[in-house]
CSV table of C-alpha atoms and ligand atoms in Angstrom, one decimal:
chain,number,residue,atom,x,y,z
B,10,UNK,CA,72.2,-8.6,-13.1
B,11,UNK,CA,72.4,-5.0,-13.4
B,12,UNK,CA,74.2,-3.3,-10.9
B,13,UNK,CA,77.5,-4.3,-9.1
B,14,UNK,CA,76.6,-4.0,-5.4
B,15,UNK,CA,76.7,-6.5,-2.3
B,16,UNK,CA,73.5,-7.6,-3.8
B,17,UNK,CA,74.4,-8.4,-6.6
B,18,UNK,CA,77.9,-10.2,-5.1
B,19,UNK,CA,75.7,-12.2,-2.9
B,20,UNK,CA,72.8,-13.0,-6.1
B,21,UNK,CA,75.9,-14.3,-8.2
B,22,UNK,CA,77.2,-16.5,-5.1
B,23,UNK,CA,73.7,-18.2,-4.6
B,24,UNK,CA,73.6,-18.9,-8.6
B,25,UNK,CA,76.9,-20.9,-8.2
B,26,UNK,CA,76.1,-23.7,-6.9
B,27,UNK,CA,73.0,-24.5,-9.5
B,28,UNK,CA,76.0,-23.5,-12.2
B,29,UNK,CA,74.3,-20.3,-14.1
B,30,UNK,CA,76.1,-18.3,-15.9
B,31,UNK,CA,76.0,-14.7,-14.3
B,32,UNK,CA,76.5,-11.6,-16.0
B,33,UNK,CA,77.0,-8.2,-14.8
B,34,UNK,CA,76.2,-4.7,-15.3
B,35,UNK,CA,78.7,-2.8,-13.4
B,36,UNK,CA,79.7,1.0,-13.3
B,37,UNK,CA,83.3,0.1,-12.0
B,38,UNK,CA,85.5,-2.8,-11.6
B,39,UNK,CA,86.0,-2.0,-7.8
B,40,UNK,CA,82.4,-2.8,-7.2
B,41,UNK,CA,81.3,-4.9,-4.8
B,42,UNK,CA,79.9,-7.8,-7.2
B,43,UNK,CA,82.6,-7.0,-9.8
B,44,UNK,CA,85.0,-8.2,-8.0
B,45,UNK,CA,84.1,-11.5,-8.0
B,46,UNK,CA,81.7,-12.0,-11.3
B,47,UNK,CA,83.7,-13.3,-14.2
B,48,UNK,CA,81.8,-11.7,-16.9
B,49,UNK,CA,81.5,-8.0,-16.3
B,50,UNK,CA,80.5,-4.9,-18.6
B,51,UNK,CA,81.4,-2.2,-17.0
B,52,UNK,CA,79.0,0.8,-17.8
B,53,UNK,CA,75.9,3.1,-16.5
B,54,UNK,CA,72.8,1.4,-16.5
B,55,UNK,CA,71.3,5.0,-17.5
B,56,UNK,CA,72.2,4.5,-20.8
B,57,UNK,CA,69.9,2.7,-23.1
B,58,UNK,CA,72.5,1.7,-25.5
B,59,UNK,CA,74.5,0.2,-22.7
B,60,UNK,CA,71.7,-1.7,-21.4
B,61,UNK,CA,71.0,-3.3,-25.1
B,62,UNK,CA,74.6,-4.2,-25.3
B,63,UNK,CA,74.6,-5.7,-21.8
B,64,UNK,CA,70.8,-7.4,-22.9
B,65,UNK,CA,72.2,-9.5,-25.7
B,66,UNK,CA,73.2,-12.9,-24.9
B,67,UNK,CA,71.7,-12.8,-21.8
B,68,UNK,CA,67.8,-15.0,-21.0
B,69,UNK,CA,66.8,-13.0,-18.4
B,70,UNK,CA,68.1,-9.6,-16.6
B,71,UNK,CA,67.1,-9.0,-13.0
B,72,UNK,CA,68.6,-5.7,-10.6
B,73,UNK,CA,70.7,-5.0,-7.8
B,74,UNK,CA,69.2,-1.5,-7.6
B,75,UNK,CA,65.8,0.0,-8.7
B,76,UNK,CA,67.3,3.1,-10.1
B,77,UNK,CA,67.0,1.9,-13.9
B,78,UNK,CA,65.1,4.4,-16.0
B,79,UNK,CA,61.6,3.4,-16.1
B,80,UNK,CA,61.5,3.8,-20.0
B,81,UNK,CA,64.8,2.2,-20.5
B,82,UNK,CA,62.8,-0.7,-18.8
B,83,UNK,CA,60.3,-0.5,-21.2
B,84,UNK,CA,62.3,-0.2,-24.1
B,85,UNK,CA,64.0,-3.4,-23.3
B,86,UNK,CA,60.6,-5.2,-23.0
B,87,UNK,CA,59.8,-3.8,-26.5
B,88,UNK,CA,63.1,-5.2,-28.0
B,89,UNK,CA,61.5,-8.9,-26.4
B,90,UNK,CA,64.3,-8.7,-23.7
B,91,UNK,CA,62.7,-11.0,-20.5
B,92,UNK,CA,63.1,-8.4,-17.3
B,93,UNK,CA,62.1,-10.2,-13.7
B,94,UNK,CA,60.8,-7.9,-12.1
B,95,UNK,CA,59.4,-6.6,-15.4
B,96,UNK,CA,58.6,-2.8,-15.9
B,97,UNK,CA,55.0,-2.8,-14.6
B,98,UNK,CA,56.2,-4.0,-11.0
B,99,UNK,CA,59.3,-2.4,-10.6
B,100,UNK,CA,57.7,1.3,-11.1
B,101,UNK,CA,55.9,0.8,-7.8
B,102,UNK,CA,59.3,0.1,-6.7
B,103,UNK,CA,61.3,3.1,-8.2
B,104,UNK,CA,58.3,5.9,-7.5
B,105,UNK,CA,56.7,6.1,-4.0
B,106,UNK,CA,53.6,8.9,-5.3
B,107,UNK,CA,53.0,5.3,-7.8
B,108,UNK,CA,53.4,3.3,-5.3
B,109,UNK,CA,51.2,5.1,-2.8
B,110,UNK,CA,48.4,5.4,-5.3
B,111,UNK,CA,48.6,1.5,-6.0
B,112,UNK,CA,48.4,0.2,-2.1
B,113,UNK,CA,45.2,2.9,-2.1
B,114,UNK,CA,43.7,0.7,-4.9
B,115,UNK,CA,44.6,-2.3,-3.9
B,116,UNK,CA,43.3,-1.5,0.0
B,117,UNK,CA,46.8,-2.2,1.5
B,118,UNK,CA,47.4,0.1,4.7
B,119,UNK,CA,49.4,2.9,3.8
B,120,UNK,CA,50.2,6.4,6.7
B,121,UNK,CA,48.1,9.0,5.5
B,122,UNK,CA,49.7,10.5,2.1
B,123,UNK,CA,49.1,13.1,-0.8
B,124,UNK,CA,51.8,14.6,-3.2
B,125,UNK,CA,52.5,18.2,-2.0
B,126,UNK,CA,53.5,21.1,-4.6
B,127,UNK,CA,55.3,23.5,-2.6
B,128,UNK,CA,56.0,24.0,1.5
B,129,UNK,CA,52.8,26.2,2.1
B,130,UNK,CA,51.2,23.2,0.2
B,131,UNK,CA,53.0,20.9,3.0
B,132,UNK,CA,51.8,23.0,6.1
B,133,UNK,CA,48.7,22.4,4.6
B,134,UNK,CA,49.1,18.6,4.7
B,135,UNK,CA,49.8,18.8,7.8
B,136,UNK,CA,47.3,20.6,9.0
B,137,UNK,CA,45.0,17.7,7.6
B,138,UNK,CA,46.4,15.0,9.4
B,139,UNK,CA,46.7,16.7,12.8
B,140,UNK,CA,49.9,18.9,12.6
B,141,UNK,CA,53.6,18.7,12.2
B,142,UNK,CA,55.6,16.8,12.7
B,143,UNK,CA,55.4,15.2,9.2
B,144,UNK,CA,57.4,13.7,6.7
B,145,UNK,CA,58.4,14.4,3.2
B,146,UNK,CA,60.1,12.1,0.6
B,147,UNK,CA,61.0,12.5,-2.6
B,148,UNK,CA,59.3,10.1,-4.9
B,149,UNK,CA,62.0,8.9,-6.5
B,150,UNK,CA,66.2,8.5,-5.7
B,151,UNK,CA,65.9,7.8,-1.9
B,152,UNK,CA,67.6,5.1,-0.1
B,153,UNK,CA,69.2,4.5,3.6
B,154,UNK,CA,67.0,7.3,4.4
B,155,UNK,CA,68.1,9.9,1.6
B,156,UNK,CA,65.2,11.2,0.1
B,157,UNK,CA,63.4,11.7,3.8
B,158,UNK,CA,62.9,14.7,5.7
B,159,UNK,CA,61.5,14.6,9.3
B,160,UNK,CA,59.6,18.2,9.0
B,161,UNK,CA,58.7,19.9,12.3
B,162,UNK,CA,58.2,23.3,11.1
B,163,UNK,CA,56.9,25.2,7.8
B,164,UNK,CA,60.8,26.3,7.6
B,165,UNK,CA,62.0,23.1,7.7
B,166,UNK,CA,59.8,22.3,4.4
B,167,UNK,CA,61.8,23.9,1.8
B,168,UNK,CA,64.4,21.4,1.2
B,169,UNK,CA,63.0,18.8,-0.1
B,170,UNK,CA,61.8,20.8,-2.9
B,171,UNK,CA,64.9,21.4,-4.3
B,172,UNK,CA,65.6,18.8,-5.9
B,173,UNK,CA,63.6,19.0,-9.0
B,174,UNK,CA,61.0,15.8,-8.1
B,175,UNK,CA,57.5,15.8,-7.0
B,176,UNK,CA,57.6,15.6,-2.9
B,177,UNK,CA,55.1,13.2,-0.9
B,178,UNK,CA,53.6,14.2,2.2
B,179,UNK,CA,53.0,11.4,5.0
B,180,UNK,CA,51.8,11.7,8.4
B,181,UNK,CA,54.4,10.8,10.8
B,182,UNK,CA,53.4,7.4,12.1
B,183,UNK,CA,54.0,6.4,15.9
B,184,UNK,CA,55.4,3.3,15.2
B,185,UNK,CA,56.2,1.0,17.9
B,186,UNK,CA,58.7,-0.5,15.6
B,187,UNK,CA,60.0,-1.3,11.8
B,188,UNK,CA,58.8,-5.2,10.3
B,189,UNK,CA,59.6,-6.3,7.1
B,190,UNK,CA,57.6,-8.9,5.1
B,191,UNK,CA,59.6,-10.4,3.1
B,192,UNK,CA,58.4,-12.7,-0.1
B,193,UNK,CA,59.2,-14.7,-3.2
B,194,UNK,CA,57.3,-15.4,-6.1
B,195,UNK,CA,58.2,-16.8,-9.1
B,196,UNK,CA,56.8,-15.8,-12.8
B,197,UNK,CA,54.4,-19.1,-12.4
B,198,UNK,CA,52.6,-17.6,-9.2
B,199,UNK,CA,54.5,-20.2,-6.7
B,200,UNK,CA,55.1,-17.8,-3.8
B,201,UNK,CA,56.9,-18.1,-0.4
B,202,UNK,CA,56.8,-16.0,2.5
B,203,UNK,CA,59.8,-16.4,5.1
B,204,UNK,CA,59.0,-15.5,8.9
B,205,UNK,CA,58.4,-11.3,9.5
B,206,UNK,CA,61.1,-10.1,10.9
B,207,UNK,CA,61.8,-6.9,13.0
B,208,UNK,CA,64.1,-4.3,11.8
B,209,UNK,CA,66.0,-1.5,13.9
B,210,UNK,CA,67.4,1.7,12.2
B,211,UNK,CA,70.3,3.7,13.3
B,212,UNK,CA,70.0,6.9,11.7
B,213,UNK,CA,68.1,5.7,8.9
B,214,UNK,CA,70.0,3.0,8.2
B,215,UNK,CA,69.2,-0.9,9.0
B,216,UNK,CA,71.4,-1.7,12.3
B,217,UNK,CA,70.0,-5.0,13.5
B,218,UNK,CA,67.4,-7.3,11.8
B,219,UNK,CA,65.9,-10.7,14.1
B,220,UNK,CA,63.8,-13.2,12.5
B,221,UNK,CA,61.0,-13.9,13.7
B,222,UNK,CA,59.8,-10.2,15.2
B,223,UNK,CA,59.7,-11.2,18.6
B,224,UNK,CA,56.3,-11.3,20.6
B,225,UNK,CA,54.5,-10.5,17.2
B,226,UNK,CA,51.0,-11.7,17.8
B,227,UNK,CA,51.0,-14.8,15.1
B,228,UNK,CA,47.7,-13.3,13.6
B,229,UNK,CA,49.5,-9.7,12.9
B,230,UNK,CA,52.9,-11.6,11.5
B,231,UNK,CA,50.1,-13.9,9.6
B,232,UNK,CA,48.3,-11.0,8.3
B,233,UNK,CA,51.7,-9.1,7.0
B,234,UNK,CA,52.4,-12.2,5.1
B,235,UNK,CA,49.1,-12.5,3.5
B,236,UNK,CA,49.4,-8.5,2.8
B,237,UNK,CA,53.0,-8.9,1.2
B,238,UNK,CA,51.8,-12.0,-0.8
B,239,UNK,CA,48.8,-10.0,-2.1
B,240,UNK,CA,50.7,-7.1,-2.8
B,241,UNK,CA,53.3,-9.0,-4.9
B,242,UNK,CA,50.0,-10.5,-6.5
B,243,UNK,CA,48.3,-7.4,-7.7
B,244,UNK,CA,51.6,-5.6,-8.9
B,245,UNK,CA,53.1,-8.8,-10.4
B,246,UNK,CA,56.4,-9.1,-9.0
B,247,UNK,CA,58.8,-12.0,-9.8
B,248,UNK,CA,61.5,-12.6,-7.3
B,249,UNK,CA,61.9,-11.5,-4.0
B,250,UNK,CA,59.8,-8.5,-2.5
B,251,UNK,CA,60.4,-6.7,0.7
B,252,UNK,CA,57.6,-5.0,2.3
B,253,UNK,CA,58.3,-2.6,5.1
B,254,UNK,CA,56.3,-2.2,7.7
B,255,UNK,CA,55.3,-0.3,10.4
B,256,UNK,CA,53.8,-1.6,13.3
B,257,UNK,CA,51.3,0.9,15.4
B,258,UNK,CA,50.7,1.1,18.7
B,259,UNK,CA,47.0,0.1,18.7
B,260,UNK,CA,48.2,-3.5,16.8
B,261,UNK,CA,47.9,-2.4,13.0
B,262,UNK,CA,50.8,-2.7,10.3
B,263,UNK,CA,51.3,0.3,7.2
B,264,UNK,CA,52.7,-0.1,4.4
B,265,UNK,CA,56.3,2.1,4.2
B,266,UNK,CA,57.8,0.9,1.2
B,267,UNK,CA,58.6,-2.2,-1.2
B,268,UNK,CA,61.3,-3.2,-2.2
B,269,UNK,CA,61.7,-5.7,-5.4
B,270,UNK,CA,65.2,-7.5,-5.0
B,271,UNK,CA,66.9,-9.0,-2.2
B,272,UNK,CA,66.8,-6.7,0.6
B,273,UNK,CA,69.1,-6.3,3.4
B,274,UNK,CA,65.9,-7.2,6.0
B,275,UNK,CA,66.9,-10.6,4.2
B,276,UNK,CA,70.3,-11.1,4.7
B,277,UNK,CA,69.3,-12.9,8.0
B,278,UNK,CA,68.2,-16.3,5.4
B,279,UNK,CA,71.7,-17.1,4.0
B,280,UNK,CA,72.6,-19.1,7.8
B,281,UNK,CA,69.0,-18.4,9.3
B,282,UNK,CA,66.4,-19.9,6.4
B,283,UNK,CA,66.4,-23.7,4.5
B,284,UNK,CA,66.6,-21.3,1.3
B,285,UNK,CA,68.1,-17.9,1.5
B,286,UNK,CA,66.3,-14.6,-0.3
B,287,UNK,CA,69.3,-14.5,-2.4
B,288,UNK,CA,68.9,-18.2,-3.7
B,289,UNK,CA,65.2,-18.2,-4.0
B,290,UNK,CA,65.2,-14.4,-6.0
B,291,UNK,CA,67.8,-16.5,-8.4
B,292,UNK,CA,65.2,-19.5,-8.9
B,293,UNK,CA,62.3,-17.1,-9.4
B,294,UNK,CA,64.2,-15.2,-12.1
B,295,UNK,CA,64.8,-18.4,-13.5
B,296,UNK,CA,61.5,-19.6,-13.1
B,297,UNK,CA,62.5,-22.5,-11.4
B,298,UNK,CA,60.2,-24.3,-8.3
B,299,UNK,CA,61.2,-21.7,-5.1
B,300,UNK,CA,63.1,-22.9,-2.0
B,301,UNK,CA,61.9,-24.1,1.7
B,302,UNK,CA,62.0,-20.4,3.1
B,303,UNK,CA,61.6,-21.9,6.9
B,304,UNK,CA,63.5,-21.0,9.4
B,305,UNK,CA,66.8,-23.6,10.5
B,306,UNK,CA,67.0,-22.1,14.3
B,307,UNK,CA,64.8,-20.7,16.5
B,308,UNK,CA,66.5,-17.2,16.4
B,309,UNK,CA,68.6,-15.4,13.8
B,310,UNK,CA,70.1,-11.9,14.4
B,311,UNK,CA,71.7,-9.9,11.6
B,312,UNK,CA,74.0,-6.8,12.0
B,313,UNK,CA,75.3,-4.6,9.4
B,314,UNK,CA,79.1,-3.8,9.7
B,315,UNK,CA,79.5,-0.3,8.8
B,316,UNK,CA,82.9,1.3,8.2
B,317,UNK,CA,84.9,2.7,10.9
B,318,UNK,CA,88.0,4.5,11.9
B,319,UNK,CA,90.4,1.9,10.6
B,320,UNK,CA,90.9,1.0,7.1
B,321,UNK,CA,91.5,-2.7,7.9
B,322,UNK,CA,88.6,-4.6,9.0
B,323,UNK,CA,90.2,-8.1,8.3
B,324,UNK,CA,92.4,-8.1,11.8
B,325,UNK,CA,89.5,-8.5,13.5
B,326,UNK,CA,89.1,-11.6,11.9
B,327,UNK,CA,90.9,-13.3,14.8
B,328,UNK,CA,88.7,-12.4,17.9
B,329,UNK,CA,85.8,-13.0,16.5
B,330,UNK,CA,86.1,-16.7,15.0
B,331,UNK,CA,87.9,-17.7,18.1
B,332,UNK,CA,85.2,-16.0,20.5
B,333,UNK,CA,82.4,-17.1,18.6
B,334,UNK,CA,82.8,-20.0,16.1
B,335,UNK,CA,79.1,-20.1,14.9
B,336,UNK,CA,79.2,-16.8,13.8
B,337,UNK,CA,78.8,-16.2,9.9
B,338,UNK,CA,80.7,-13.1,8.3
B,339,UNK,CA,79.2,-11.8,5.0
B,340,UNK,CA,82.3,-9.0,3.8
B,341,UNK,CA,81.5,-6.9,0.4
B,342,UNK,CA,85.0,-6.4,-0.4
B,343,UNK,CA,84.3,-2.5,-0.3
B,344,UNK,CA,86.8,-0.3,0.7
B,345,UNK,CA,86.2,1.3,4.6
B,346,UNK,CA,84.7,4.4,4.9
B,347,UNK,CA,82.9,5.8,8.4
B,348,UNK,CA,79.3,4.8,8.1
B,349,UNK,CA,79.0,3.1,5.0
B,350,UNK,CA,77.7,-0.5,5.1
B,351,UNK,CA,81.3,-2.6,4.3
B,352,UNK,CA,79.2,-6.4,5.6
B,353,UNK,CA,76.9,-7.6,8.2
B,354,UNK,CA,77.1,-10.5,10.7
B,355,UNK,CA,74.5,-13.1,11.2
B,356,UNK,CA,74.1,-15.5,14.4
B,357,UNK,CA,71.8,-18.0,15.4
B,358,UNK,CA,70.7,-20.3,18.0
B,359,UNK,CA,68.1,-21.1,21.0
B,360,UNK,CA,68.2,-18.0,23.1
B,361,UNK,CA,67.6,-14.5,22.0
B,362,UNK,CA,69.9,-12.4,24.0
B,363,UNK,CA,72.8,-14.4,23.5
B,364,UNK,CA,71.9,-14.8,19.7
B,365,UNK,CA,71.6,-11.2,19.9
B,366,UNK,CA,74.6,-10.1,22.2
B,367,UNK,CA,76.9,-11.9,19.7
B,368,UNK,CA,75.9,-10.7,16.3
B,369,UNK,CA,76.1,-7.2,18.3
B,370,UNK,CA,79.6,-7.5,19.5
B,371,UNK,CA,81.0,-9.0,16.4
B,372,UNK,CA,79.0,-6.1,14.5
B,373,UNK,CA,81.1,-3.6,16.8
B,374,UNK,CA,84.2,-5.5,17.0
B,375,UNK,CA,84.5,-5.2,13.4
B,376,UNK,CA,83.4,-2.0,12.9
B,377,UNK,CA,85.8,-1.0,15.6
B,378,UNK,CA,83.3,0.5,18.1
B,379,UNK,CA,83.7,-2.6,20.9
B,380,UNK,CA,87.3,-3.1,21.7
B,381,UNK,CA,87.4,-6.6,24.1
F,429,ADP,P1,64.4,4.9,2.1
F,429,ADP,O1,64.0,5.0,0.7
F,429,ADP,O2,65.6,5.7,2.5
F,429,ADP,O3,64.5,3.5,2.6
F,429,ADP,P2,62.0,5.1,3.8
F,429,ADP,O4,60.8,5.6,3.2
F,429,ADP,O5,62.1,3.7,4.1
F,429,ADP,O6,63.2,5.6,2.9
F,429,ADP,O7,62.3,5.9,5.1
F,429,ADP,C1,63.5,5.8,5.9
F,429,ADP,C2,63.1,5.8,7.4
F,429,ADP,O8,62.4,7.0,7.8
F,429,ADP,C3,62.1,4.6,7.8
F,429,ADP,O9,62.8,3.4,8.0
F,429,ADP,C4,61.5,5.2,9.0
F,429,ADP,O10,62.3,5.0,10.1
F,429,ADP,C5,61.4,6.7,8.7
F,429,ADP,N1,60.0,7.0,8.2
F,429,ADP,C6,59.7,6.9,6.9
F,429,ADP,N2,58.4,7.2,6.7
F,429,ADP,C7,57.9,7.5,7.9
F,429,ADP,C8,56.5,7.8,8.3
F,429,ADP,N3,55.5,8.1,7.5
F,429,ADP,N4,56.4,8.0,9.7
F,429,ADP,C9,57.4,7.8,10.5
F,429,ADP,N5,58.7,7.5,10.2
F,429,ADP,C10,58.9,7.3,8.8
């Protein structure tokens, strides 16, 4: 796997029990996944050389990040290197203006959208689709909301410019709330879809996920199943594929982005589903029949644990197993910093709020923010 984050940490655990032998691409040895994989190169995936290096020996490479140069991609295909996703998928992935202009061509619901070449080009934009507020992203080096720009005035249109990469103008959609769809498929064309989940953002970044979305209409949730299953169709993608998702107020669902790796909208399958994302994305690499992605409990909430004021999350340790002994702690082994994502919690069970209620406290208790 190439990259050394909690994805890749939590690919290489699922891989353990089927006995493969994981490899890592890693820029340091204090990442996340690096920590625990015993083979590591250490090294930047930007590097072609590197990559061949890391290539050799291996059957098949799949990512932790999208952020591997497109023609380093395709320059490992060349050399007969087996990539899952391969190239052609993971572009849509890595560029949001290619991305956009596949969903148009496949039909898939995407907010209104054009690649803008300057601000006066934005005001423009936004003109068309009924005025600011709008929203510009860069097409490519986003993530945890990096990359976006919530534009209410021409003013406010310069920065994203800056940066040296085409700009993409959407509409600002009135969302209701966030879904993901998440899927697997496997290089054979065996897919499964797990339940669609709703996903809350805390200033850009994933807070809380629960699976299933609750009171989604069954046709909708049906509907953004069959849409992420098509889409993972038409592009080709091999492993697991996470289509965000708005949902409108008048009942549609839009396309925001996709995401071809285990996602964090996921993390809820490692206690929640038969087979988690992380499991499944392993067999579908491996080309291997995919796992039951059904749910094991009526509810499952997920909270991210983001770094607080204290270095040392581990003391909490203590409250939170005694208070709660079903809950399920996922830690990256990452040092603590204020805001960055350090773990998440998952809970399940029969009731909602008290599913919820405990993945939020332990989510706060850990990060320091609930006290008692
Ligand atoms: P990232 O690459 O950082 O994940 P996203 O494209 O997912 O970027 O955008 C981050 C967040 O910004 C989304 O989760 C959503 O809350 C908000 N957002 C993005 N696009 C739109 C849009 N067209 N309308 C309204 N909100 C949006």
């Amino acid at each position: 796997m190439v990259g050394g984050g909690q994805l890749a940490r939590m690919t290489h655990e699922a891989g353990i029990p089927l006995g493969i032998k994981f490899k890592l691409l890693s820029d340091t040895p204090q990442d996340s996944a690096a920590q625990v994989v015993s083979e590591v190169v250490l090294g930047d995936y930007r590097d072609l050389d590197t990559l061949r290096d890391f290539a050799r020996g291996c059957d098949v490479i799949t990512f932790d990040h999208e952020h591997v140069p497109a023609e380093h991609l395709a320059a490992l295909e060349a050399d007969g290197v087996v990539i899952r996703p391969g190239r052609e998928a993971l572009v849509h992935a890595q560029d949001k203006g290619v991305m956009r202009a596949r969903l148009d061509e496949i039909g898939a619901p995407s907010p209104r959208h054009r690649i803008v070449a300057d601000p006066a080009d934005a005001a423009a934009f936004a003109a068309e689709v009924g005025g600011f507020p709008i929203i510009l992203k860069t097409v490519r080096g986003g993530y945890d909301g990096k990359g976006v720009w919530f534009v209410r005035t021409p003013e406010d249109a310069h920065d994203p410019f800056r940066a040296g990469v085409p700009v993409l103008a959407e509409e600002k959609v009135d969302f209701v709330r966030e879904l993901a769809a998440n899927i697997v498929r496997s290089p054979h064309g065996q897919a499964v879809a797990y339940p669609v989940v709703e996903s809350r953002q805390v200033d850009g970044v994933c807070d809380t996920v629960i699976a299933p979305a609750p009171g989604l209409d069954e046709e909708l949730a049906g509907q953004a199943q069959e849409l992420a299953l098509r889409i993972a169709k038409e592009l080709g993608v091999v492993g697991h594929l996470a289509v965000e998702l708005f949902q409108t107020k008048d009942g549609r669902i839009l396309v925001n982005e996709l995401a071809m790796r285990p996602h964090n909208s996921g993390h809820w399958t490692q206690d929640g589903a038969v087979t988690s994302q992380f499991a499944n994305h392993v067999r579908a690499v491996l080309d291997l029949p995919l796992g039951d992605p059904r749910p094991r409990a009526p509810w499952t909430v997920m909270c991210n644990v983001l770094g607080g004021d204290y270095p040392d999350m581990y003391s909490a340790y203590l409250h939170c197993m005694a208070r709660d002994p079903q809950l399920k702690i996922h830690m990256y082994g990452k040092d603590v910093k204020p805001g960055r994502k350090v773990g998440h919690v998952n809970t399940y069970g029969d009731d909602l709020d008290d599913v919820l209620e405990r993945a939020r406290h332990a989510a706060g208790y850990l990060r320091g923010t609930i006290v008692e």
